[in-house]
Amino acid sequence: MSGWSLVFDNYDPEQEQLREALCTLGNGYVATRGASCSEVASTNHYPGTYFAGVYNRLVSEIAGERIENEDLVNWPNWLVLRLRPEGEDWLSLDTVEILSYRQELSLREGVLQRDIRFRHGNGRVTRTRERRLVSMHDAHVAAVECEVTAENWTGSLTLRSALDGDVRNTGVARYRDLANRHIRVTATDELSEDTVRLVARASQSRIEVAQAARTRVYRDGSHVVPVTRSIAEPASIGQELDIEVHEGVALQAEKIVGLYTSRDRGISEPCYQADRLVQTAGRFDDILIAHAQSWQSLWDEFDLRMDTPGNSETELKLRVHIFHLLQTVSPFTPATDAGVPARGWHGEAYRGHVFWDEIFILPLLNLRMPLLTRALLRYRYRRLREARRLASEAGFEGAMFPWQSGSDGREESQRIHLNPQSGRWTPDVTHLQRHINSAIAWCVWQYYEVTSNQEFLSLYGAEMFLEIARFWASIAEHDDAGDRYEIRGVIGPDEFHTAYPDREDSEPGVNNNAYTNVMAAWVLTRAGDILERLSPHRKRSLVRRLGIGEAELERWDRISRRLKVVFHGDNIISQFEGYADLEELDWDAYREKYGDIQRLDRILESEGDSPNRYKLSKQADVLMLFYLFSTEELTGIFDRLGYAFDADTIRRNIDYYAERTTDGSTLSHIVRSWVQARSDRETSWCRFQEALNVDLADVQGGTTSEGIHLGAMAGTVDMLHRCYTGLETRDDVLFFSPTLPADVRELRLSVRYRQQRIFVRIDHNSLLLDSTPARAAPISVSCNGDVRTLRPGESTAYELT
Amino acid sequence: MSGWSLVFDNYDPEQEQLREALCTLGNGYVATRGASCSEVASTNHYPGTYFAGVYNRLVSEIAGERIENEDLVNWPNWLVLRLRPEGEDWLSLDTVEILSYRQELSLREGVLQRDIRFRHGNGRVTRTRERRLVSMHDAHVAAVECEVTAENWTGSLTLRSALDGDVRNTGVARYRDLANRHIRVTATDELSEDTVRLVARASQSRIEVAQAARTRVYRDGSHVVPVTRSIAEPASIGQELDIEVHEGVALQAEKIVGLYTSRDRGISEPCYQADRLVQTAGRFDDILIAHAQSWQSLWDEFDLRMDTPGNSETELKLRVHIFHLLQTVSPFTPATDAGVPARGWHGEAYRGHVFWDEIFILPLLNLRMPLLTRALLRYRYRRLREARRLASEAGFEGAMFPWQSGSDGREESQRIHLNPQSGRWTPDVTHLQRHINSAIAWCVWQYYEVTSNQEFLSLYGAEMFLEIARFWASIAEHDDAGDRYEIRGVIGPDEFHTAYPDREDSEPGVNNNAYTNVMAAWVLTRAGDILERLSPHRKRSLVRRLGIGEAELERWDRISRRLKVVFHGDNIISQFEGYADLEELDWDAYREKYGDIQRLDRILESEGDSPNRYKLSKQADVLMLFYLFSTEELTGIFDRLGYAFDADTIRRNIDYYAERTTDGSTLSHIVRSWVQARSDRETSWCRFQEALNVDLADVQGGTTSEGIHLGAMAGTVDMLHRCYTGLETRDDVLFFSPTLPADVRELRLSVRYRQQRIFVRIDHNSLLLDSTPARAAPISVSCNGDVRTLRPGESTAYELT
């Protein structure tokens, strides 16, 4: 690893699937699991070209039950590029003698390069240098170049370039028994002597994807016109090119691909468009230059600098995270209908579904490129219709967004789950995670606080927020005995607790999950603020449309003050009502027996036991509250609810739950690092470093190869933006309260806040804010209580004591 | 007519096609030529359901030449609803005895109602009341209700409700010989006893449209379950319902339709979605209430009030114009890929193509609902790729937007044109109207001036603007003799002059069209301002991406100062170089011979003559400059070009060209009314009244039935916003300089400017500005030189002297 590159300098078949994921190339519209593979040239083993925003709902059958939850479709593989020297087989790393091997993902340029030197048939030595990209300049372009140099031989070489529609969804082992062929190739054409085109249609959605590939060979800068044969198979189309190779003379094979779908805008139809694109495309290097410039602009927006003596890798790891975030959510995202899937477009796990990862991702995007947040929130808004139906079908009012979203926004959560540990399919009720709704509302509010975008709030944000508030008011039931409102039968972020131990078969969910109830109280409180932020006219219009009356607003206010939170022991917030009655687990015994106990749920199930019986958590649940809210805010919420709360409560709860969490979710590291940032900087920094390794070291042992963990990736970057800086956006002020870890000497980053772009430099003695000239209004900034006005183009410095 | 309704109180088969257009119902996503027809219930004669944003490029063949310019597709007709009393034929207005007839388009609610009382078979007297809507609340919903009351009989009645895919494009007589079947029905299904579904696919684009229709009958508020038969034909699907009718008892037949296309976002696939929608839809009145509320909100945004003693119809006519504008460009537009077609979605003329009407429409939208302007400019931005190709293929740099846009943004202008007067097909070179590019640039600038939307400018606006500037710089050629830059071979807004008389067959276009050159100079001048408005970072990024260097900017500056404008006579701006040498037409002779000489081009061609020989114009050309720019701005532009210019020049040119214009374009009235508003208020007001009648009185004699003239409609409303108020947005100031026509006692309207909403009241003595409370920065306003600061929630009044 260097500061800007992820480098692998050996060929390791064992590591291939992991590297596939880590080297995925994408531009927010199309993604391909980049990476090495056993071929000398391209053709990845694990085909995967994904199109953001063309989710497709597919139906599988397992154990006689229809499973309707496959959403991510493997589209035709455009990478196929193979080499065969005359008299030999197709070159493969498994058969040649590798003399040197180096694979480098350049984060700065967004290019994956693989250099291989190898010996093959009769002592021939050949070098290949392959470069790939998925263009960040033009959403519809991908390209691969393979430079071949025969070091000690001259002869004929056949190059095969193809588009392969014979693909299946096989990226996740445990899904392989489910239906895995989701596309049908509808046409293959050889358009000219150097261009082929393949069209495929998804089985269920009938979405069409067209790819056209132009393959040309160059030597000494000149176009070589080879002998070409068409290679047509039922579901693939390609061309074989016979080329003369001269000892020591490099030749470059370039494959330029145009990709369009029937969901694209501004097009005639996808086939024509793909064809026209490759007809008029320049050479690989032209495409690369434009692509690299676009990455340069993105890095200008997103880069950060850290001075961390003795730990030069932190900066690089953060860049890897930013890189994959921007390959998933990019400047092209507003033109798609894509949300932010939990595993990026980097693998098939969770089938591309959208969970609550927004809550870990959007705060960062707000501060860097808020139009991306807006695009992701509009993904939700477009699915408000379905969320209303979900609420209505469940007997509630307002909008109830699904735990797992895809397609038109229906609930895509699986109903049964395979435990690889036991081989058993067990019922899955995790869709009861209603807290996703508060996550969306929270993101709307955060976006508004940072941008002050009145138009978005008026047209989309407020409507979602109010409909979510309405849902919470309708799911809350009044308990006359305690004069409290209760939310029953839900699941909190900790998915280990899906029912009470004695009611596992009859009644899913738990009651009064603290996180759920406090967030609901926050939403119901903020609903009034949302209405106040609207202009009188827009408020009138929205209230009329939604039919919100005074009585309903009063009810919201009442519930927001009387939602139930249960405590036990010494001011410990019970994760849910009845948590105190659960048994303590013998943690040491399990650690000893199993080693890795991140997925205690699977372990316990395989033993015929259940996590529902124990005081344990997969991930932070109560602690999420301390992650999302400052002590000041939280004190306000609990005060309003009529519960005692102080800074000491936070400390006690952190300690209590820290001992009872398996960190089975990658997000857990982030949350736990965050909540300890002020009380225990050292532990926080350690956990932060763990979070940085979630994917790069594949800490969950195999899950990264099924797709990176985008929430954790963005979450680490956000730690630097909001946690160690103490950045908060409240009451029209941009607050700072830095608490830099000891290992960080200096941190430099930039944030956007209400049309200003502000460069932030923090060390242990000072905070410097430097605003770029812009046509924008002055803003209020504050550091540790000292509020100042900052105008575009001005700087201000705070001494830290 | 009443203040809010367009009423026709007779049945007049001659007027049907015109009323079809004037009563078109739409919501910016889907439109149906509403209106009456000879059926007693629905089934319009002139089928036409259009989907904004699913332009489709189709190929026809005429006279052996491929004509590739049909873009508007007639999709299945959802309106079919017919009645047949037992023992009679299907009821038709052509066979029954009409006792009373009234058709009312309610602008306030967006509902078309038709009340008919008639006598039929054996003296039976029946009343029907039909109401239709295309929902402004839910883009995918349309509904029709038919209430039937048998006044003096009891018996059985058959109701037929169908979706008819057997449609053709026949709305424009002169296109009928071209290919006119553009869809293929791919599936028809009876989904349940009250629901049918039809799916069709466009031949060329393969876009799919699904419609589901649910038909239910109610009596006394209860659902009547009739005997139902399925009526399936190859390209249509319907149901016949047998119902008992009781004397004097009304029954209501309701047809609720769900419409989706494969381009929609947030969907699974269109069939499922249409089906699910009608399954869960409420009753007609539920849909109507939500629809009317949405219209109420729209009117809150767009309404205006005028006190015009003795002329109560002006206000109504303006509302008709606003109504049709909002049915074409609506709050749903940002979710589509639609531009603003010249004839709305109200007819098939020009095949839905997008011309330069933005220049007459966007200024109004800027001041009322600027997100609509942004959506329309993004329609252009999505076609920047094709504009670049068009430029490149024509040998130019930058982006050259097409004169007629559709589909992916290719040039859709016809190459040959049918003269109905002579029956001859003649070459059509009107695509040489390169001035469309300046119109787009001008709209970008106007939008930015009004909204100050930095994000839009950075991401989309500036790029389009600079690429257009680049195009102008590359098409301009330096003439060493006069040291001037020339733009040769173009056509100005006046489409009558397509070549020099002696070069009609060899060299299309004219040289140095004044409008084109002055606008190009303006664009090249403003390009620098655009760059200055960007933040340093975004500027760097954009300049790098576009490869704009200092030398290029200097070249733009030089050209902007040296573009050629030709004058003749007494400071008359020659419409183009050589205009002075053309012959004067004997206007009186032609008026006497032909009466209506709006289309002198067709008249002259049929005589074997050509308009190219004469000093005549179809519409304002030079005068457009006085329409777009204030005297102050124009003086600046001409100064910079090194030409003498003063207010007197304007007066002379208005007089000169007024005598030589046929007003063959509906836009001409607007421009001529505008440019005389200050010098001759009375004439201006007369022309304004003519512009108000363009469609309502079908002044072009038949063109309105082929689609309304959206530029003229919006243009009249804009006259009140910007012309008679003297509203200008320049240099971060909102300027006013009212010049109310004598016939207008008071004008009240509202404008949005930089996040503030300001109510404006003008009479002959004062101007009142009243800003609504909002979270927004203070703005600068000015009236006749007196600049003041206006904060949200504040008012300020100016005395007018």
PDB file of C-alpha atoms in Angstrom, chain B residues 554-636:
ATOM      1  CA  GLU B 554      -9.588  35.656 -24.851  1.00  0.00           C
ATOM      2  CA  ARG B 555     -10.895  34.531 -28.201  1.00  0.00           C
ATOM      3  CA  TRP B 556     -14.445  34.523 -26.830  1.00  0.00           C
ATOM      4  CA  ASP B 557     -13.958  38.003 -25.538  1.00  0.00           C
ATOM      5  CA  ARG B 558     -12.603  39.205 -28.872  1.00  0.00           C
ATOM      6  CA  ILE B 559     -15.456  37.676 -30.854  1.00  0.00           C
ATOM      7  CA  SER B 560     -18.002  39.067 -28.411  1.00  0.00           C
ATOM      8  CA  ARG B 561     -16.738  42.543 -29.299  1.00  0.00           C
ATOM      9  CA  ARG B 562     -16.466  42.084 -33.043  1.00  0.00           C
ATOM     10  CA  LEU B 563     -19.526  40.153 -34.231  1.00  0.00           C
ATOM     11  CA  LYS B 564     -21.068  41.782 -37.246  1.00  0.00           C
ATOM     12  CA  VAL B 565     -24.432  43.522 -37.256  1.00  0.00           C
ATOM     13  CA  VAL B 566     -25.601  45.110 -40.493  1.00  0.00           C
ATOM     14  CA  PHE B 567     -27.673  48.264 -40.632  1.00  0.00           C
ATOM     15  CA  HIS B 568     -29.558  49.914 -43.432  1.00  0.00           C
ATOM     16  CA  GLY B 569     -31.623  53.012 -43.987  1.00  0.00           C
ATOM     17  CA  ASP B 570     -32.037  55.266 -41.042  1.00  0.00           C
ATOM     18  CA  ASN B 571     -30.437  53.124 -38.320  1.00  0.00           C
ATOM     19  CA  ILE B 572     -32.508  50.105 -39.148  1.00  0.00           C
ATOM     20  CA  ILE B 573     -30.911  46.866 -37.968  1.00  0.00           C
ATOM     21  CA  SER B 574     -30.943  44.647 -41.032  1.00  0.00           C
ATOM     22  CA  GLN B 575     -32.614  41.377 -40.163  1.00  0.00           C
ATOM     23  CA  PHE B 576     -29.639  39.823 -41.913  1.00  0.00           C
ATOM     24  CA  GLU B 577     -26.916  40.881 -44.273  1.00  0.00           C
ATOM     25  CA  GLY B 578     -28.469  41.634 -47.648  1.00  0.00           C
ATOM     26  CA  TYR B 579     -31.960  42.222 -46.280  1.00  0.00           C
ATOM     27  CA  ALA B 580     -31.820  45.786 -47.606  1.00  0.00           C
ATOM     28  CA  ASP B 581     -31.511  44.476 -51.157  1.00  0.00           C
ATOM     29  CA  LEU B 582     -34.765  42.519 -51.018  1.00  0.00           C
ATOM     30  CA  GLU B 583     -37.901  43.736 -52.695  1.00  0.00           C
ATOM     31  CA  GLU B 584     -40.830  45.320 -50.920  1.00  0.00           C
ATOM     32  CA  LEU B 585     -43.968  43.218 -51.092  1.00  0.00           C
ATOM     33  CA  ASP B 586     -47.229  44.631 -52.331  1.00  0.00           C
ATOM     34  CA  TRP B 587     -48.934  43.935 -49.012  1.00  0.00           C
ATOM     35  CA  ASP B 588     -52.276  45.417 -49.977  1.00  0.00           C
ATOM     36  CA  ALA B 589     -52.531  43.306 -53.085  1.00  0.00           C
ATOM     37  CA  TYR B 590     -51.907  40.107 -51.152  1.00  0.00           C
ATOM     38  CA  ARG B 591     -54.273  41.050 -48.360  1.00  0.00           C
ATOM     39  CA  GLU B 592     -56.936  41.748 -50.917  1.00  0.00           C
ATOM     40  CA  LYS B 593     -56.346  38.553 -52.816  1.00  0.00           C
ATOM     41  CA  TYR B 594     -55.972  36.120 -49.890  1.00  0.00           C
ATOM     42  CA  GLY B 595     -57.466  37.784 -46.826  1.00  0.00           C
ATOM     43  CA  ASP B 596     -55.476  35.845 -44.233  1.00  0.00           C
ATOM     44  CA  ILE B 597     -51.833  36.205 -45.143  1.00  0.00           C
ATOM     45  CA  GLN B 598     -50.256  34.885 -41.942  1.00  0.00           C
ATOM     46  CA  ARG B 599     -48.654  32.087 -43.934  1.00  0.00           C
ATOM     47  CA  LEU B 600     -47.372  34.133 -46.840  1.00  0.00           C
ATOM     48  CA  ASP B 601     -44.666  31.541 -47.307  1.00  0.00           C
ATOM     49  CA  ARG B 602     -47.192  28.951 -48.398  1.00  0.00           C
ATOM     50  CA  ILE B 603     -49.032  31.459 -50.544  1.00  0.00           C
ATOM     51  CA  LEU B 604     -45.889  32.568 -52.348  1.00  0.00           C
ATOM     52  CA  GLU B 605     -44.656  29.024 -52.846  1.00  0.00           C
ATOM     53  CA  SER B 606     -47.989  28.012 -54.352  1.00  0.00           C
ATOM     54  CA  GLU B 607     -47.580  30.900 -56.781  1.00  0.00           C
ATOM     55  CA  GLY B 608     -44.130  29.674 -57.725  1.00  0.00           C
ATOM     56  CA  ASP B 609     -42.657  32.629 -55.857  1.00  0.00           C
ATOM     57  CA  SER B 610     -40.655  32.676 -52.619  1.00  0.00           C
ATOM     58  CA  PRO B 611     -40.657  34.786 -49.462  1.00  0.00           C
ATOM     59  CA  ASN B 612     -36.889  34.860 -49.735  1.00  0.00           C
ATOM     60  CA  ARG B 613     -37.281  37.626 -52.315  1.00  0.00           C
ATOM     61  CA  TYR B 614     -39.112  40.082 -50.077  1.00  0.00           C
ATOM     62  CA  LYS B 615     -38.759  42.294 -47.050  1.00  0.00           C
ATOM     63  CA  LEU B 616     -41.288  40.413 -44.961  1.00  0.00           C
ATOM     64  CA  SER B 617     -41.231  38.376 -41.777  1.00  0.00           C
ATOM     65  CA  LYS B 618     -43.288  35.566 -40.353  1.00  0.00           C
ATOM     66  CA  GLN B 619     -42.660  36.898 -36.891  1.00  0.00           C
ATOM     67  CA  ALA B 620     -40.575  39.260 -34.876  1.00  0.00           C
ATOM     68  CA  ASP B 621     -36.894  38.643 -35.535  1.00  0.00           C
ATOM     69  CA  VAL B 622     -34.908  41.801 -34.906  1.00  0.00           C
ATOM     70  CA  LEU B 623     -37.651  42.775 -32.448  1.00  0.00           C
ATOM     71  CA  MET B 624     -36.852  39.759 -30.296  1.00  0.00           C
ATOM     72  CA  LEU B 625     -33.849  41.714 -29.069  1.00  0.00           C
ATOM     73  CA  PHE B 626     -36.083  44.408 -27.603  1.00  0.00           C
ATOM     74  CA  TYR B 627     -38.205  41.679 -26.073  1.00  0.00           C
ATOM     75  CA  LEU B 628     -35.331  39.957 -24.320  1.00  0.00           C
ATOM     76  CA  PHE B 629     -33.269  42.939 -23.249  1.00  0.00           C
ATOM     77  CA  SER B 630     -33.955  46.280 -21.662  1.00  0.00           C
ATOM     78  CA  THR B 631     -32.793  49.395 -23.477  1.00  0.00           C
ATOM     79  CA  GLU B 632     -29.998  49.664 -20.946  1.00  0.00           C
ATOM     80  CA  GLU B 633     -28.755  46.144 -21.527  1.00  0.00           C
ATOM     81  CA  LEU B 634     -29.031  46.443 -25.273  1.00  0.00           C
ATOM     82  CA  THR B 635     -27.134  49.712 -25.341  1.00  0.00           C
ATOM     83  CA  GLY B 636     -24.373  47.931 -23.451  1.00  0.00           C
TER      84      GLY B 636
END
